[in-house]
Amino acid sequence: MLATLRLLAAATAAFSPTYTPRARPTMMAATLTEQLMAKLPPNVQTGGAGGATTYDALLRLDDAWSRLRAGELPPAKQVVFDEPTAAVETAEYDLVVAGGNIGILLATALVLRGLRVAVLEGGDLRGREQDWNASRKEVMELVEAGVLSLEELDEVIGIEFNPVRCGFQGGADVWLNDVLNVGVRPEALVRCARARFEAAGGVVLERTPLSTVRVRPGAAVLTAADGREVRARLLIDCMGQRSPIVAQVRGGAPPDGVCVVVGSCADGYPKELNTFGDAFPASASATQRTTYLFTYMGLEPERPSVMDIMEDYWRLLPRYQGVDLDDLTPERVLFGLFTSYKDSPLPVQFDRVMQIGDAGGLQSPLSFGGFGAITRHIGRLSDAVESALAADALSGGLAAAAAVL
């Protein structure tokens, strides 16, 4: 976990580790968050990779963070069962990727190498509407892996810009070229990758949440919540930091810290871009922009709530971007909570199971749920998985080596 706090407002002091939000009025007046989220377009819930965006979802996240600060942790559930004396299983697939909204990228690269691949996704396999920010070089890794064509880049990359201004309180601005300089449309990216995946013989199993994994000779037997069974020589866990397999490996241990992320995509900004590390243009229009506030902290009970941080985000936004809140039209409000452990990368515990990206304990809010980790390392991951399957080297040692990617 990063040890610093990246503050949205350039002109204000950074929050200290003992940061507490400003006092809130005790009367029942609507908060800034309630007022601004009331302006959101109908059916703003995007779903897919990127998470929830409704006010009810924000309240649920705030409640989950409150419980976490109070030490209330859900008990770890056993998902993976090691059954070395069971009968030998025959695998239908060389590998199954669990967690398709990010995993479809790696799955596509691997099916193009002639492997039998399926993607298991608990919900709908689709990307969110909100852009992911990335570097063009990272997106080109997907082209080199065959996941995208050069012609599809125009559809997937919604906007490109250079340079990005990165400033630090009391220091000079630093201008960076080719760093997080494109906006990727997740909906288009996932759609294009899926089309290529299925055209190459890949199988997508949507609305099929994983229930159990039984590691047996010959294959891992994956059972979905509806009772359906799928057999694969290798399971790649791409279900992110909240993977049930990750929870089982960690044994319900509390995280060492968290990063609460809040932000919004809104229209009404001046056309002159004021990028400052956590502000990015959006592909929809020249006056639309996405801004974030990242707060890194421990789990002490006195830490601020998600709602408090969101209120401070709105309060600091006008000074940060030189706008009046009344002039902005919110399109989406964004929020999330990333847990972090000192014990990372995550130790591998099972044969035939490999964790990658956020599920491997290498999560960061800046990787956009593992997107950056997958794109940067898709070539090396594909080589490692293909070689391991060819050599039938599917013990825990393979996963331990690959997880550090």
PDB file of N, CA and C in Angstrom, residues 232-306:
ATOM      1  N   ALA A 232     -11.379 -27.913 -15.411  1.00  0.00           N
ATOM      2  CA  ALA A 232     -10.271 -27.243 -16.087  1.00  0.00           C
ATOM      3  C   ALA A 232      -8.958 -27.700 -15.478  1.00  0.00           C
ATOM      4  N   ARG A 233      -7.922 -27.744 -16.310  1.00  0.00           N
ATOM      5  CA  ARG A 233      -6.597 -28.096 -15.796  1.00  0.00           C
ATOM      6  C   ARG A 233      -6.063 -26.997 -14.877  1.00  0.00           C
ATOM      7  N   LEU A 234      -6.487 -25.765 -15.130  1.00  0.00           N
ATOM      8  CA  LEU A 234      -5.992 -24.631 -14.345  1.00  0.00           C
ATOM      9  C   LEU A 234      -7.101 -23.612 -14.179  1.00  0.00           C
ATOM     10  N   LEU A 235      -7.231 -23.083 -12.964  1.00  0.00           N
ATOM     11  CA  LEU A 235      -8.143 -21.970 -12.687  1.00  0.00           C
ATOM     12  C   LEU A 235      -7.315 -20.714 -12.459  1.00  0.00           C
ATOM     13  N   ILE A 236      -7.605 -19.670 -13.194  1.00  0.00           N
ATOM     14  CA  ILE A 236      -6.963 -18.378 -12.989  1.00  0.00           C
ATOM     15  C   ILE A 236      -7.957 -17.475 -12.273  1.00  0.00           C
ATOM     16  N   ASP A 237      -7.618 -17.097 -11.047  1.00  0.00           N
ATOM     17  CA  ASP A 237      -8.473 -16.230 -10.231  1.00  0.00           C
ATOM     18  C   ASP A 237      -8.194 -14.783 -10.598  1.00  0.00           C
ATOM     19  N   CYS A 238      -9.147 -14.174 -11.279  1.00  0.00           N
ATOM     20  CA  CYS A 238      -9.059 -12.756 -11.644  1.00  0.00           C
ATOM     21  C   CYS A 238     -10.259 -12.016 -11.052  1.00  0.00           C
ATOM     22  N   MET A 239     -10.691 -12.473  -9.869  1.00  0.00           N
ATOM     23  CA  MET A 239     -11.892 -11.926  -9.234  1.00  0.00           C
ATOM     24  C   MET A 239     -11.605 -10.742  -8.322  1.00  0.00           C
ATOM     25  N   GLY A 240     -10.367 -10.247  -8.335  1.00  0.00           N
ATOM     26  CA  GLY A 240     -10.056  -9.030  -7.615  1.00  0.00           C
ATOM     27  C   GLY A 240      -9.850  -9.238  -6.130  1.00  0.00           C
ATOM     28  N   GLN A 241      -9.730  -8.117  -5.412  1.00  0.00           N
ATOM     29  CA  GLN A 241      -9.415  -8.177  -3.987  1.00  0.00           C
ATOM     30  C   GLN A 241     -10.502  -8.833  -3.164  1.00  0.00           C
ATOM     31  N   ARG A 242     -11.731  -8.872  -3.665  1.00  0.00           N
ATOM     32  CA  ARG A 242     -12.835  -9.489  -2.925  1.00  0.00           C
ATOM     33  C   ARG A 242     -13.098 -10.922  -3.366  1.00  0.00           C
ATOM     34  N   SER A 243     -12.147 -11.523  -4.039  1.00  0.00           N
ATOM     35  CA  SER A 243     -12.278 -12.915  -4.444  1.00  0.00           C
ATOM     36  C   SER A 243     -12.514 -13.805  -3.232  1.00  0.00           C
ATOM     37  N   PRO A 244     -13.459 -14.732  -3.290  1.00  0.00           N
ATOM     38  CA  PRO A 244     -13.663 -15.657  -2.168  1.00  0.00           C
ATOM     39  C   PRO A 244     -12.461 -16.563  -1.945  1.00  0.00           C
ATOM     40  N   ILE A 245     -11.686 -16.816  -2.994  1.00  0.00           N
ATOM     41  CA  ILE A 245     -10.471 -17.610  -2.831  1.00  0.00           C
ATOM     42  C   ILE A 245      -9.447 -16.820  -2.033  1.00  0.00           C
ATOM     43  N   VAL A 246      -9.332 -15.525  -2.315  1.00  0.00           N
ATOM     44  CA  VAL A 246      -8.429 -14.664  -1.561  1.00  0.00           C
ATOM     45  C   VAL A 246      -8.833 -14.639  -0.087  1.00  0.00           C
ATOM     46  N   ALA A 247     -10.128 -14.510   0.174  1.00  0.00           N
ATOM     47  CA  ALA A 247     -10.610 -14.483   1.557  1.00  0.00           C
ATOM     48  C   ALA A 247     -10.253 -15.773   2.281  1.00  0.00           C
ATOM     49  N   GLN A 248     -10.370 -16.901   1.593  1.00  0.00           N
ATOM     50  CA  GLN A 248     -10.030 -18.177   2.218  1.00  0.00           C
ATOM     51  C   GLN A 248      -8.533 -18.254   2.528  1.00  0.00           C
ATOM     52  N   VAL A 249      -7.688 -17.841   1.594  1.00  0.00           N
ATOM     53  CA  VAL A 249      -6.245 -17.897   1.812  1.00  0.00           C
ATOM     54  C   VAL A 249      -5.840 -17.000   2.978  1.00  0.00           C
ATOM     55  N   ARG A 250      -6.454 -15.820   3.074  1.00  0.00           N
ATOM     56  CA  ARG A 250      -6.103 -14.897   4.154  1.00  0.00           C
ATOM     57  C   ARG A 250      -6.737 -15.283   5.484  1.00  0.00           C
ATOM     58  N   GLY A 251      -7.678 -16.214   5.468  1.00  0.00           N
ATOM     59  CA  GLY A 251      -8.247 -16.714   6.705  1.00  0.00           C
ATOM     60  C   GLY A 251      -9.032 -15.682   7.489  1.00  0.00           C
ATOM     61  N   GLY A 252      -9.589 -14.696   6.815  1.00  0.00           N
ATOM     62  CA  GLY A 252     -10.380 -13.691   7.515  1.00  0.00           C
ATOM     63  C   GLY A 252      -9.566 -12.653   8.242  1.00  0.00           C
ATOM     64  N   ALA A 253      -8.261 -12.578   7.961  1.00  0.00           N
ATOM     65  CA  ALA A 253      -7.414 -11.587   8.633  1.00  0.00           C
ATOM     66  C   ALA A 253      -7.812 -10.174   8.219  1.00  0.00           C
ATOM     67  N   PRO A 254      -7.803  -9.223   9.160  1.00  0.00           N
ATOM     68  CA  PRO A 254      -8.151  -7.841   8.801  1.00  0.00           C
ATOM     69  C   PRO A 254      -7.056  -7.222   7.946  1.00  0.00           C
ATOM     70  N   PRO A 255      -7.409  -6.311   7.056  1.00  0.00           N
ATOM     71  CA  PRO A 255      -6.382  -5.626   6.262  1.00  0.00           C
ATOM     72  C   PRO A 255      -5.544  -4.705   7.135  1.00  0.00           C
ATOM     73  N   ASP A 256      -4.368  -4.371   6.649  1.00  0.00           N
ATOM     74  CA  ASP A 256      -3.492  -3.446   7.368  1.00  0.00           C
ATOM     75  C   ASP A 256      -3.829  -1.990   7.075  1.00  0.00           C
ATOM     76  N   GLY A 257      -4.535  -1.754   6.000  1.00  0.00           N
ATOM     77  CA  GLY A 257      -4.925  -0.398   5.655  1.00  0.00           C
ATOM     78  C   GLY A 257      -5.914  -0.416   4.523  1.00  0.00           C
ATOM     79  N   VAL A 258      -6.439   0.751   4.210  1.00  0.00           N
ATOM     80  CA  VAL A 258      -7.397   0.871   3.113  1.00  0.00           C
ATOM     81  C   VAL A 258      -7.098   2.140   2.323  1.00  0.00           C
ATOM     82  N   CYS A 259      -7.623   2.169   1.126  1.00  0.00           N
ATOM     83  CA  CYS A 259      -7.677   3.404   0.346  1.00  0.00           C
ATOM     84  C   CYS A 259      -9.127   3.626  -0.039  1.00  0.00           C
ATOM     85  N   VAL A 260      -9.701   4.704   0.447  1.00  0.00           N
ATOM     86  CA  VAL A 260     -11.057   5.095   0.045  1.00  0.00           C
ATOM     87  C   VAL A 260     -10.935   6.052  -1.142  1.00  0.00           C
ATOM     88  N   VAL A 261     -11.635   5.740  -2.204  1.00  0.00           N
ATOM     89  CA  VAL A 261     -11.603   6.556  -3.417  1.00  0.00           C
ATOM     90  C   VAL A 261     -12.995   7.121  -3.657  1.00  0.00           C
ATOM     91  N   VAL A 262     -13.086   8.419  -3.824  1.00  0.00           N
ATOM     92  CA  VAL A 262     -14.341   9.055  -4.221  1.00  0.00           C
ATOM     93  C   VAL A 262     -14.044   9.978  -5.392  1.00  0.00           C
ATOM     94  N   GLY A 263     -15.054  10.266  -6.161  1.00  0.00           N
ATOM     95  CA  GLY A 263     -14.855  11.154  -7.303  1.00  0.00           C
ATOM     96  C   GLY A 263     -16.128  11.289  -8.106  1.00  0.00           C
ATOM     97  N   SER A 264     -15.989  11.905  -9.263  1.00  0.00           N
ATOM     98  CA  SER A 264     -17.149  12.094 -10.124  1.00  0.00           C
ATOM     99  C   SER A 264     -16.705  12.372 -11.543  1.00  0.00           C
ATOM    100  N   CYS A 265     -17.623  12.138 -12.444  1.00  0.00           N
ATOM    101  CA  CYS A 265     -17.490  12.606 -13.820  1.00  0.00           C
ATOM    102  C   CYS A 265     -18.599  13.630 -14.022  1.00  0.00           C
ATOM    103  N   ALA A 266     -18.225  14.840 -14.438  1.00  0.00           N
ATOM    104  CA  ALA A 266     -19.205  15.912 -14.562  1.00  0.00           C
ATOM    105  C   ALA A 266     -18.901  16.756 -15.785  1.00  0.00           C
ATOM    106  N   ASP A 267     -19.908  17.436 -16.270  1.00  0.00           N
ATOM    107  CA  ASP A 267     -19.770  18.363 -17.390  1.00  0.00           C
ATOM    108  C   ASP A 267     -19.878  19.787 -16.862  1.00  0.00           C
ATOM    109  N   GLY A 268     -19.294  20.727 -17.603  1.00  0.00           N
ATOM    110  CA  GLY A 268     -19.359  22.115 -17.204  1.00  0.00           C
ATOM    111  C   GLY A 268     -18.026  22.712 -16.830  1.00  0.00           C
ATOM    112  N   TYR A 269     -16.940  21.961 -17.010  1.00  0.00           N
ATOM    113  CA  TYR A 269     -15.600  22.476 -16.717  1.00  0.00           C
ATOM    114  C   TYR A 269     -15.116  23.351 -17.868  1.00  0.00           C
ATOM    115  N   PRO A 270     -14.168  24.256 -17.605  1.00  0.00           N
ATOM    116  CA  PRO A 270     -13.562  25.001 -18.712  1.00  0.00           C
ATOM    117  C   PRO A 270     -12.815  24.061 -19.643  1.00  0.00           C
ATOM    118  N   LYS A 271     -12.705  24.430 -20.915  1.00  0.00           N
ATOM    119  CA  LYS A 271     -12.057  23.552 -21.894  1.00  0.00           C
ATOM    120  C   LYS A 271     -10.572  23.397 -21.612  1.00  0.00           C
ATOM    121  N   GLU A 272      -9.961  24.402 -20.957  1.00  0.00           N
ATOM    122  CA  GLU A 272      -8.544  24.294 -20.644  1.00  0.00           C
ATOM    123  C   GLU A 272      -8.373  23.233 -19.563  1.00  0.00           C
ATOM    124  N   LEU A 273      -7.647  22.189 -19.893  1.00  0.00           N
ATOM    125  CA  LEU A 273      -7.501  21.072 -18.979  1.00  0.00           C
ATOM    126  C   LEU A 273      -6.536  21.408 -17.855  1.00  0.00           C
ATOM    127  N   ASN A 274      -6.979  21.164 -16.624  1.00  0.00           N
ATOM    128  CA  ASN A 274      -6.131  21.357 -15.449  1.00  0.00           C
ATOM    129  C   ASN A 274      -5.877  19.995 -14.824  1.00  0.00           C
ATOM    130  N   THR A 275      -4.995  19.210 -15.427  1.00  0.00           N
ATOM    131  CA  THR A 275      -4.706  17.891 -14.900  1.00  0.00           C
ATOM    132  C   THR A 275      -3.732  18.012 -13.758  1.00  0.00           C
ATOM    133  N   PHE A 276      -3.997  17.236 -12.732  1.00  0.00           N
ATOM    134  CA  PHE A 276      -3.157  17.322 -11.540  1.00  0.00           C
ATOM    135  C   PHE A 276      -3.071  15.947 -10.894  1.00  0.00           C
ATOM    136  N   GLY A 277      -2.756  14.950 -11.687  1.00  0.00           N
ATOM    137  CA  GLY A 277      -2.601  13.610 -11.136  1.00  0.00           C
ATOM    138  C   GLY A 277      -3.907  12.870 -10.938  1.00  0.00           C
ATOM    139  N   ASP A 278      -4.937  13.537 -10.421  1.00  0.00           N
ATOM    140  CA  ASP A 278      -6.209  12.878 -10.156  1.00  0.00           C
ATOM    141  C   ASP A 278      -7.355  13.515 -10.946  1.00  0.00           C
ATOM    142  N   ALA A 279      -7.046  14.252 -12.007  1.00  0.00           N
ATOM    143  CA  ALA A 279      -8.071  14.849 -12.859  1.00  0.00           C
ATOM    144  C   ALA A 279      -7.775  14.463 -14.301  1.00  0.00           C
ATOM    145  N   PHE A 280      -8.796  13.947 -14.986  1.00  0.00           N
ATOM    146  CA  PHE A 280      -8.604  13.467 -16.348  1.00  0.00           C
ATOM    147  C   PHE A 280      -9.761  13.942 -17.225  1.00  0.00           C
ATOM    148  N   PRO A 281      -9.469  14.282 -18.474  1.00  0.00           N
ATOM    149  CA  PRO A 281     -10.563  14.610 -19.392  1.00  0.00           C
ATOM    150  C   PRO A 281     -11.361  13.362 -19.712  1.00  0.00           C
ATOM    151  N   ALA A 282     -12.609  13.549 -20.062  1.00  0.00           N
ATOM    152  CA  ALA A 282     -13.468  12.440 -20.468  1.00  0.00           C
ATOM    153  C   ALA A 282     -13.685  12.504 -21.963  1.00  0.00           C
ATOM    154  N   SER A 283     -13.991  11.349 -22.538  1.00  0.00           N
ATOM    155  CA  SER A 283     -14.097  11.286 -23.990  1.00  0.00           C
ATOM    156  C   SER A 283     -15.415  11.838 -24.520  1.00  0.00           C
ATOM    157  N   ALA A 284     -16.385  12.065 -23.632  1.00  0.00           N
ATOM    158  CA  ALA A 284     -17.710  12.480 -24.101  1.00  0.00           C
ATOM    159  C   ALA A 284     -17.718  13.897 -24.660  1.00  0.00           C
ATOM    160  N   SER A 285     -16.997  14.841 -23.993  1.00  0.00           N
ATOM    161  CA  SER A 285     -16.990  16.222 -24.469  1.00  0.00           C
ATOM    162  C   SER A 285     -15.774  16.938 -23.911  1.00  0.00           C
ATOM    163  N   ALA A 286     -15.449  18.093 -24.510  1.00  0.00           N
ATOM    164  CA  ALA A 286     -14.273  18.855 -24.100  1.00  0.00           C
ATOM    165  C   ALA A 286     -14.461  19.506 -22.740  1.00  0.00           C
ATOM    166  N   THR A 287     -15.701  19.615 -22.283  1.00  0.00           N
ATOM    167  CA  THR A 287     -15.959  20.257 -20.984  1.00  0.00           C
ATOM    168  C   THR A 287     -16.309  19.236 -19.902  1.00  0.00           C
ATOM    169  N   GLN A 288     -16.121  17.974 -20.194  1.00  0.00           N
ATOM    170  CA  GLN A 288     -16.413  16.918 -19.224  1.00  0.00           C
ATOM    171  C   GLN A 288     -15.098  16.409 -18.641  1.00  0.00           C
ATOM    172  N   ARG A 289     -15.099  16.125 -17.341  1.00  0.00           N
ATOM    173  CA  ARG A 289     -13.868  15.741 -16.671  1.00  0.00           C
ATOM    174  C   ARG A 289     -14.171  14.775 -15.529  1.00  0.00           C
ATOM    175  N   THR A 290     -13.201  13.912 -15.249  1.00  0.00           N
ATOM    176  CA  THR A 290     -13.271  12.990 -14.124  1.00  0.00           C
ATOM    177  C   THR A 290     -12.223  13.395 -13.100  1.00  0.00           C
ATOM    178  N   THR A 291     -12.624  13.505 -11.838  1.00  0.00           N
ATOM    179  CA  THR A 291     -11.690  13.856 -10.766  1.00  0.00           C
ATOM    180  C   THR A 291     -11.862  12.880  -9.614  1.00  0.00           C
ATOM    181  N   TYR A 292     -10.773  12.646  -8.903  1.00  0.00           N
ATOM    182  CA  TYR A 292     -10.781  11.687  -7.802  1.00  0.00           C
ATOM    183  C   TYR A 292     -10.130  12.283  -6.565  1.00  0.00           C
ATOM    184  N   LEU A 293     -10.496  11.748  -5.405  1.00  0.00           N
ATOM    185  CA  LEU A 293      -9.804  11.997  -4.152  1.00  0.00           C
ATOM    186  C   LEU A 293      -9.460  10.649  -3.535  1.00  0.00           C
ATOM    187  N   PHE A 294      -8.165  10.401  -3.328  1.00  0.00           N
ATOM    188  CA  PHE A 294      -7.686   9.158  -2.740  1.00  0.00           C
ATOM    189  C   PHE A 294      -7.286   9.416  -1.284  1.00  0.00           C
ATOM    190  N   THR A 295      -7.796   8.637  -0.364  1.00  0.00           N
ATOM    191  CA  THR A 295      -7.467   8.783   1.061  1.00  0.00           C
ATOM    192  C   THR A 295      -6.929   7.453   1.580  1.00  0.00           C
ATOM    193  N   TYR A 296      -5.657   7.442   1.976  1.00  0.00           N
ATOM    194  CA  TYR A 296      -5.008   6.248   2.498  1.00  0.00           C
ATOM    195  C   TYR A 296      -4.982   6.323   4.028  1.00  0.00           C
ATOM    196  N   MET A 297      -5.384   5.257   4.692  1.00  0.00           N
ATOM    197  CA  MET A 297      -5.467   5.313   6.153  1.00  0.00           C
ATOM    198  C   MET A 297      -5.546   3.919   6.750  1.00  0.00           C
ATOM    199  N   GLY A 298      -5.360   3.876   8.082  1.00  0.00           N
ATOM    200  CA  GLY A 298      -5.515   2.643   8.827  1.00  0.00           C
ATOM    201  C   GLY A 298      -6.964   2.404   9.195  1.00  0.00           C
ATOM    202  N   LEU A 299      -7.211   1.402  10.029  1.00  0.00           N
ATOM    203  CA  LEU A 299      -8.579   0.978  10.349  1.00  0.00           C
ATOM    204  C   LEU A 299      -9.036   1.447  11.725  1.00  0.00           C
ATOM    205  N   GLU A 300      -8.388   2.458  12.280  1.00  0.00           N
ATOM    206  CA  GLU A 300      -8.799   2.953  13.588  1.00  0.00           C
ATOM    207  C   GLU A 300     -10.243   3.460  13.543  1.00  0.00           C
ATOM    208  N   PRO A 301     -10.998   3.275  14.632  1.00  0.00           N
ATOM    209  CA  PRO A 301     -12.415   3.671  14.638  1.00  0.00           C
ATOM    210  C   PRO A 301     -12.652   5.138  14.334  1.00  0.00           C
ATOM    211  N   GLU A 302     -11.683   6.025  14.666  1.00  0.00           N
ATOM    212  CA  GLU A 302     -11.893   7.459  14.450  1.00  0.00           C
ATOM    213  C   GLU A 302     -11.658   7.902  13.010  1.00  0.00           C
ATOM    214  N   ARG A 303     -11.275   6.997  12.134  1.00  0.00           N
ATOM    215  CA  ARG A 303     -11.058   7.392  10.733  1.00  0.00           C
ATOM    216  C   ARG A 303     -12.362   7.900  10.115  1.00  0.00           C
ATOM    217  N   PRO A 304     -12.279   8.815   9.149  1.00  0.00           N
ATOM    218  CA  PRO A 304     -13.502   9.390   8.570  1.00  0.00           C
ATOM    219  C   PRO A 304     -14.298   8.377   7.767  1.00  0.00           C
ATOM    220  N   SER A 305     -15.589   8.611   7.703  1.00  0.00           N
ATOM    221  CA  SER A 305     -16.475   7.755   6.920  1.00  0.00           C
ATOM    222  C   SER A 305     -16.334   8.080   5.437  1.00  0.00           C
ATOM    223  N   VAL A 306     -16.848   7.199   4.618  1.00  0.00           N
ATOM    224  CA  VAL A 306     -16.858   7.454   3.179  1.00  0.00           C
ATOM    225  C   VAL A 306     -17.698   8.690   2.870  1.00  0.00           C
TER     226      VAL A 306
END
